């Protein structure tokens, strides 16, 4: 009676994800590390309310077309000679979702990470990233029809440092500056 249990019914649906990746090892002579490209797609089989239909009619038009796709790229741009895993890496992500159902129709992220930036701190990582999440046209229309002010998206700048304090303990502060939090243009 106290153990966790999993209960599923037909109204919950399933989240189905498929992806294909291509990865390679680095070129040691040129101090270029490994990399990876991925393309994927997803589908949620349950029914969802369409965004704009709710705002216009006040009703709930349902759809089962909750799907999207994404691209990922990771590349070690520079590997420090004579080290294992130290150097500069780049990553980027691009994703799209059905804007008729989802608030955010697209997202783009990119950043750089340097591993071993300080002497004698070979496992520490310093990272800087940027993320843009864009509202769907349907969401923007629905917000405007309801009299709300809405920005086209949210922009986040991120700075983080991951310190390997001991072999079993990591500390990672993360600082973010967000432009239009929640896509609300009136918020600082």
PDB file of C-alpha atoms in Angstrom:
ATOM      1  CA  UNK A   1       0.000   0.000   0.000  1.00  0.00           C
ATOM      2  CA  UNK A   2       2.939   2.408   0.443  1.00  0.00           C
ATOM      3  CA  UNK A   3       4.816   1.559  -2.739  1.00  0.00           C
ATOM      4  CA  UNK A   4       4.569   3.876  -5.759  1.00  0.00           C
ATOM      5  CA  UNK A   5       2.322   2.765  -8.565  1.00  0.00           C
ATOM      6  CA  UNK A   6       1.872   3.726 -12.187  1.00  0.00           C
ATOM      7  CA  UNK A   7      -1.664   4.204 -13.439  1.00  0.00           C
ATOM      8  CA  UNK A   8      -2.368   5.108 -17.037  1.00  0.00           C
ATOM      9  CA  UNK A   9      -5.619   5.557 -18.883  1.00  0.00           C
ATOM     10  CA  UNK A  10      -6.524   6.247 -22.491  1.00  0.00           C
ATOM     11  CA  UNK A  11      -7.071   9.998 -21.931  1.00  0.00           C
ATOM     12  CA  UNK A  12      -3.460  10.616 -20.897  1.00  0.00           C
ATOM     13  CA  UNK A  13      -1.897   9.673 -24.213  1.00  0.00           C
ATOM     14  CA  UNK A  14       1.761   8.938 -24.858  1.00  0.00           C
ATOM     15  CA  UNK A  15       4.765  11.114 -25.646  1.00  0.00           C
ATOM     16  CA  UNK A  16       6.610   9.482 -28.551  1.00  0.00           C
ATOM     17  CA  UNK A  17      10.083  10.740 -29.478  1.00  0.00           C
ATOM     18  CA  UNK A  18      12.381   9.587 -32.254  1.00  0.00           C
ATOM     19  CA  UNK A  19      15.801  10.940 -33.116  1.00  0.00           C
ATOM     20  CA  UNK A  20      18.799  10.174 -35.274  1.00  0.00           C
ATOM     21  CA  UNK A  21      22.316  11.326 -34.401  1.00  0.00           C
ATOM     22  CA  UNK A  22      25.615  11.463 -36.206  1.00  0.00           C
ATOM     23  CA  UNK A  23      28.709  11.763 -34.039  1.00  0.00           C
ATOM     24  CA  UNK A  24      32.435  11.637 -34.697  1.00  0.00           C
ATOM     25  CA  UNK A  25      35.729  11.582 -32.870  1.00  0.00           C
ATOM     26  CA  UNK A  26      38.071  14.526 -32.938  1.00  0.00           C
ATOM     27  CA  UNK A  27      41.117  15.212 -35.077  1.00  0.00           C
ATOM     28  CA  UNK A  28      43.980  15.079 -32.579  1.00  0.00           C
ATOM     29  CA  UNK A  29      46.584  16.670 -34.874  1.00  0.00           C
ATOM     30  CA  UNK A  30      44.421  19.796 -35.249  1.00  0.00           C
ATOM     31  CA  UNK A  31      43.245  19.936 -31.601  1.00  0.00           C
ATOM     32  CA  UNK A  32      39.608  19.641 -32.688  1.00  0.00           C
ATOM     33  CA  UNK A  33      37.409  17.482 -30.512  1.00  0.00           C
ATOM     34  CA  UNK A  34      34.387  15.320 -31.046  1.00  0.00           C
ATOM     35  CA  UNK A  35      31.019  16.525 -32.260  1.00  0.00           C
ATOM     36  CA  UNK A  36      27.443  15.427 -32.705  1.00  0.00           C
ATOM     37  CA  UNK A  37      24.447  16.401 -34.864  1.00  0.00           C
ATOM     38  CA  UNK A  38      20.925  15.261 -34.002  1.00  0.00           C
ATOM     39  CA  UNK A  39      17.544  15.603 -35.666  1.00  0.00           C
ATOM     40  CA  UNK A  40      14.438  14.529 -33.829  1.00  0.00           C
ATOM     41  CA  UNK A  41      10.691  14.658 -33.818  1.00  0.00           C
ATOM     42  CA  UNK A  42       8.050  14.230 -31.156  1.00  0.00           C
ATOM     43  CA  UNK A  43       4.327  13.549 -30.955  1.00  0.00           C
ATOM     44  CA  UNK A  44       1.969  13.677 -27.990  1.00  0.00           C
ATOM     45  CA  UNK A  45      -1.031  11.442 -28.704  1.00  0.00           C
ATOM     46  CA  UNK A  46      -3.463  13.007 -26.227  1.00  0.00           C
ATOM     47  CA  UNK A  47      -5.976  15.748 -27.109  1.00  0.00           C
ATOM     48  CA  UNK A  48      -5.173  19.381 -26.304  1.00  0.00           C
ATOM     49  CA  UNK A  49      -7.122  22.635 -26.466  1.00  0.00           C
ATOM     50  CA  UNK A  50      -6.254  24.849 -29.414  1.00  0.00           C
ATOM     51  CA  UNK A  51      -4.868  28.206 -28.285  1.00  0.00           C
ATOM     52  CA  UNK A  52      -6.774  30.677 -30.440  1.00  0.00           C
ATOM     53  CA  UNK A  53     -10.098  28.832 -30.424  1.00  0.00           C
ATOM     54  CA  UNK A  54     -10.388  29.300 -26.663  1.00  0.00           C
ATOM     55  CA  UNK A  55      -9.832  33.051 -26.863  1.00  0.00           C
ATOM     56  CA  UNK A  56     -12.152  33.686 -29.800  1.00  0.00           C
ATOM     57  CA  UNK A  57     -15.093  31.427 -28.984  1.00  0.00           C
ATOM     58  CA  UNK A  58     -14.582  30.846 -25.292  1.00  0.00           C
ATOM     59  CA  UNK A  59     -14.982  27.184 -26.152  1.00  0.00           C
ATOM     60  CA  UNK A  60     -12.478  24.420 -26.248  1.00  0.00           C
ATOM     61  CA  UNK A  61     -11.674  23.142 -29.708  1.00  0.00           C
ATOM     62  CA  UNK A  62      -9.589  20.007 -29.265  1.00  0.00           C
ATOM     63  CA  UNK A  63      -6.777  18.713 -31.421  1.00  0.00           C
ATOM     64  CA  UNK A  64      -4.451  15.694 -31.406  1.00  0.00           C
ATOM     65  CA  UNK A  65      -1.795  17.393 -33.559  1.00  0.00           C
ATOM     66  CA  UNK A  66       0.597  18.219 -30.716  1.00  0.00           C
ATOM     67  CA  UNK A  67       3.924  17.587 -32.405  1.00  0.00           C
ATOM     68  CA  UNK A  68       7.206  19.176 -33.330  1.00  0.00           C
ATOM     69  CA  UNK A  69      10.788  18.626 -34.367  1.00  0.00           C
ATOM     70  CA  UNK A  70      14.232  19.754 -33.267  1.00  0.00           C
ATOM     71  CA  UNK A  71      17.854  19.997 -34.351  1.00  0.00           C
ATOM     72  CA  UNK A  72      20.836  19.783 -32.006  1.00  0.00           C
ATOM     73  CA  UNK A  73      24.498  20.442 -32.741  1.00  0.00           C
ATOM     74  CA  UNK A  74      27.497  20.027 -30.443  1.00  0.00           C
ATOM     75  CA  UNK A  75      31.083  20.584 -31.474  1.00  0.00           C
ATOM     76  CA  UNK A  76      34.326  20.726 -29.530  1.00  0.00           C
ATOM     77  CA  UNK A  77      36.016  23.628 -31.306  1.00  0.00           C
ATOM     78  CA  UNK A  78      39.335  23.420 -29.524  1.00  0.00           C
ATOM     79  CA  UNK A  79      40.967  20.689 -27.451  1.00  0.00           C
ATOM     80  CA  UNK A  80      43.905  21.662 -25.262  1.00  0.00           C
ATOM     81  CA  UNK A  81      46.929  19.599 -26.336  1.00  0.00           C
ATOM     82  CA  UNK A  82      47.871  16.800 -23.960  1.00  0.00           C
ATOM     83  CA  UNK A  83      44.633  16.955 -21.964  1.00  0.00           C
ATOM     84  CA  UNK A  84      41.523  14.840 -21.861  1.00  0.00           C
ATOM     85  CA  UNK A  85      38.296  16.797 -22.286  1.00  0.00           C
ATOM     86  CA  UNK A  86      39.704  20.288 -21.778  1.00  0.00           C
ATOM     87  CA  UNK A  87      38.916  22.985 -24.318  1.00  0.00           C
ATOM     88  CA  UNK A  88      36.165  24.998 -25.949  1.00  0.00           C
ATOM     89  CA  UNK A  89      32.814  23.523 -27.023  1.00  0.00           C
ATOM     90  CA  UNK A  90      29.849  25.032 -28.848  1.00  0.00           C
ATOM     91  CA  UNK A  91      26.232  23.884 -28.743  1.00  0.00           C
ATOM     92  CA  UNK A  92      23.036  24.978 -30.436  1.00  0.00           C
ATOM     93  CA  UNK A  93      19.416  23.818 -30.421  1.00  0.00           C
ATOM     94  CA  UNK A  94      16.519  24.743 -32.672  1.00  0.00           C
ATOM     95  CA  UNK A  95      13.016  23.482 -32.044  1.00  0.00           C
ATOM     96  CA  UNK A  96       9.552  23.942 -33.472  1.00  0.00           C
ATOM     97  CA  UNK A  97       6.140  22.965 -32.090  1.00  0.00           C
ATOM     98  CA  UNK A  98       2.557  23.179 -33.326  1.00  0.00           C
ATOM     99  CA  UNK A  99       1.589  26.820 -32.702  1.00  0.00           C
ATOM    100  CA  UNK A 100      -2.099  25.980 -32.807  1.00  0.00           C
ATOM    101  CA  UNK A 101      -1.765  24.126 -29.503  1.00  0.00           C
ATOM    102  CA  UNK A 102       1.472  25.288 -27.901  1.00  0.00           C
ATOM    103  CA  UNK A 103       2.201  28.759 -26.615  1.00  0.00           C
ATOM    104  CA  UNK A 104       5.772  28.632 -27.878  1.00  0.00           C
ATOM    105  CA  UNK A 105       6.100  27.756 -31.556  1.00  0.00           C
ATOM    106  CA  UNK A 106       9.895  27.959 -31.763  1.00  0.00           C
ATOM    107  CA  UNK A 107      12.985  28.060 -29.607  1.00  0.00           C
ATOM    108  CA  UNK A 108      16.642  28.703 -30.351  1.00  0.00           C
ATOM    109  CA  UNK A 109      19.547  28.245 -27.936  1.00  0.00           C
ATOM    110  CA  UNK A 110      23.279  28.571 -28.435  1.00  0.00           C
ATOM    111  CA  UNK A 111      26.240  28.738 -26.134  1.00  0.00           C
ATOM    112  CA  UNK A 112      29.867  28.028 -25.450  1.00  0.00           C
ATOM    113  CA  UNK A 113      31.482  26.035 -22.648  1.00  0.00           C
ATOM    114  CA  UNK A 114      35.153  26.016 -21.735  1.00  0.00           C
ATOM    115  CA  UNK A 115      36.367  23.068 -19.687  1.00  0.00           C
ATOM    116  CA  UNK A 116      39.543  23.601 -17.662  1.00  0.00           C
ATOM    117  CA  UNK A 117      39.641  27.375 -18.086  1.00  0.00           C
ATOM    118  CA  UNK A 118      41.743  27.853 -14.916  1.00  0.00           C
ATOM    119  CA  UNK A 119      45.035  26.084 -14.107  1.00  0.00           C
ATOM    120  CA  UNK A 120      44.625  23.082 -11.777  1.00  0.00           C
ATOM    121  CA  UNK A 121      40.817  23.168 -12.308  1.00  0.00           C
ATOM    122  CA  UNK A 122      40.709  20.668 -15.213  1.00  0.00           C
ATOM    123  CA  UNK A 123      37.104  19.520 -14.651  1.00  0.00           C
ATOM    124  CA  UNK A 124      35.541  22.944 -14.020  1.00  0.00           C
ATOM    125  CA  UNK A 125      33.319  24.386 -16.762  1.00  0.00           C
ATOM    126  CA  UNK A 126      32.562  28.017 -17.600  1.00  0.00           C
ATOM    127  CA  UNK A 127      29.505  28.533 -19.793  1.00  0.00           C
ATOM    128  CA  UNK A 128      27.696  31.374 -21.549  1.00  0.00           C
ATOM    129  CA  UNK A 129      24.422  30.865 -23.431  1.00  0.00           C
ATOM    130  CA  UNK A 130      21.525  32.621 -25.131  1.00  0.00           C
ATOM    131  CA  UNK A 131      17.961  31.309 -25.514  1.00  0.00           C
ATOM    132  CA  UNK A 132      15.068  32.785 -27.495  1.00  0.00           C
ATOM    133  CA  UNK A 133      11.556  31.348 -27.065  1.00  0.00           C
ATOM    134  CA  UNK A 134       8.990  32.711 -29.536  1.00  0.00           C
ATOM    135  CA  UNK A 135       5.241  32.800 -28.933  1.00  0.00           C
ATOM    136  CA  UNK A 136       3.083  31.235 -31.623  1.00  0.00           C
ATOM    137  CA  UNK A 137       1.038  33.555 -33.855  1.00  0.00           C
ATOM    138  CA  UNK A 138      -2.107  31.933 -32.442  1.00  0.00           C
ATOM    139  CA  UNK A 139      -1.049  32.718 -28.877  1.00  0.00           C
ATOM    140  CA  UNK A 140      -0.237  36.335 -29.736  1.00  0.00           C
ATOM    141  CA  UNK A 141      -3.608  36.771 -31.493  1.00  0.00           C
ATOM    142  CA  UNK A 142      -5.449  35.222 -28.553  1.00  0.00           C
ATOM    143  CA  UNK A 143      -3.628  37.488 -26.070  1.00  0.00           C
ATOM    144  CA  UNK A 144      -4.394  40.603 -28.107  1.00  0.00           C
ATOM    145  CA  UNK A 145      -8.076  39.597 -28.455  1.00  0.00           C
ATOM    146  CA  UNK A 146      -8.315  39.258 -24.683  1.00  0.00           C
ATOM    147  CA  UNK A 147      -6.744  42.708 -24.202  1.00  0.00           C
ATOM    148  CA  UNK A 148      -3.406  41.461 -22.866  1.00  0.00           C
ATOM    149  CA  UNK A 149      -0.084  42.946 -23.830  1.00  0.00           C
ATOM    150  CA  UNK A 150       2.334  40.341 -25.104  1.00  0.00           C
ATOM    151  CA  UNK A 151       5.816  40.363 -26.618  1.00  0.00           C
ATOM    152  CA  UNK A 152       6.711  38.086 -29.489  1.00  0.00           C
ATOM    153  CA  UNK A 153       9.058  36.145 -27.240  1.00  0.00           C
ATOM    154  CA  UNK A 154      11.406  35.906 -24.312  1.00  0.00           C
ATOM    155  CA  UNK A 155      15.186  36.299 -24.482  1.00  0.00           C
ATOM    156  CA  UNK A 156      17.439  34.821 -21.799  1.00  0.00           C
ATOM    157  CA  UNK A 157      21.177  35.336 -21.288  1.00  0.00           C
ATOM    158  CA  UNK A 158      22.881  32.818 -19.026  1.00  0.00           C
ATOM    159  CA  UNK A 159      26.251  32.607 -17.308  1.00  0.00           C
ATOM    160  CA  UNK A 160      27.279  29.591 -15.248  1.00  0.00           C
ATOM    161  CA  UNK A 161      30.347  28.094 -13.617  1.00  0.00           C
ATOM    162  CA  UNK A 162      30.464  24.412 -12.661  1.00  0.00           C
ATOM    163  CA  UNK A 163      33.117  23.731 -10.023  1.00  0.00           C
ATOM    164  CA  UNK A 164      34.182  20.188  -9.172  1.00  0.00           C
ATOM    165  CA  UNK A 165      34.662  20.849  -5.443  1.00  0.00           C
ATOM    166  CA  UNK A 166      35.480  17.238  -4.494  1.00  0.00           C
ATOM    167  CA  UNK A 167      35.315  13.976  -6.474  1.00  0.00           C
ATOM    168  CA  UNK A 168      31.707  13.571  -5.274  1.00  0.00           C
ATOM    169  CA  UNK A 169      30.520  17.201  -4.984  1.00  0.00           C
ATOM    170  CA  UNK A 170      29.806  19.773  -7.698  1.00  0.00           C
ATOM    171  CA  UNK A 171      28.701  23.388  -7.148  1.00  0.00           C
ATOM    172  CA  UNK A 172      27.142  25.240 -10.080  1.00  0.00           C
ATOM    173  CA  UNK A 173      25.802  28.766  -9.648  1.00  0.00           C
ATOM    174  CA  UNK A 174      23.753  29.979 -12.600  1.00  0.00           C
ATOM    175  CA  UNK A 175      23.000  33.621 -13.394  1.00  0.00           C
ATOM    176  CA  UNK A 176      20.296  34.634 -15.885  1.00  0.00           C
ATOM    177  CA  UNK A 177      19.129  37.927 -17.315  1.00  0.00           C
ATOM    178  CA  UNK A 178      15.723  37.674 -18.987  1.00  0.00           C
ATOM    179  CA  UNK A 179      14.232  40.197 -21.403  1.00  0.00           C
ATOM    180  CA  UNK A 180      10.390  40.153 -21.396  1.00  0.00           C
ATOM    181  CA  UNK A 181       9.960  37.434 -18.704  1.00  0.00           C
ATOM    182  CA  UNK A 182       6.933  35.316 -19.529  1.00  0.00           C
ATOM    183  CA  UNK A 183       6.765  37.338 -22.779  1.00  0.00           C
ATOM    184  CA  UNK A 184       5.223  40.193 -20.804  1.00  0.00           C
ATOM    185  CA  UNK A 185       6.621  43.481 -22.199  1.00  0.00           C
ATOM    186  CA  UNK A 186       5.674  45.398 -19.028  1.00  0.00           C
ATOM    187  CA  UNK A 187       7.983  43.306 -16.777  1.00  0.00           C
ATOM    188  CA  UNK A 188      11.572  44.375 -16.207  1.00  0.00           C
TER     189      UNK A 188
END
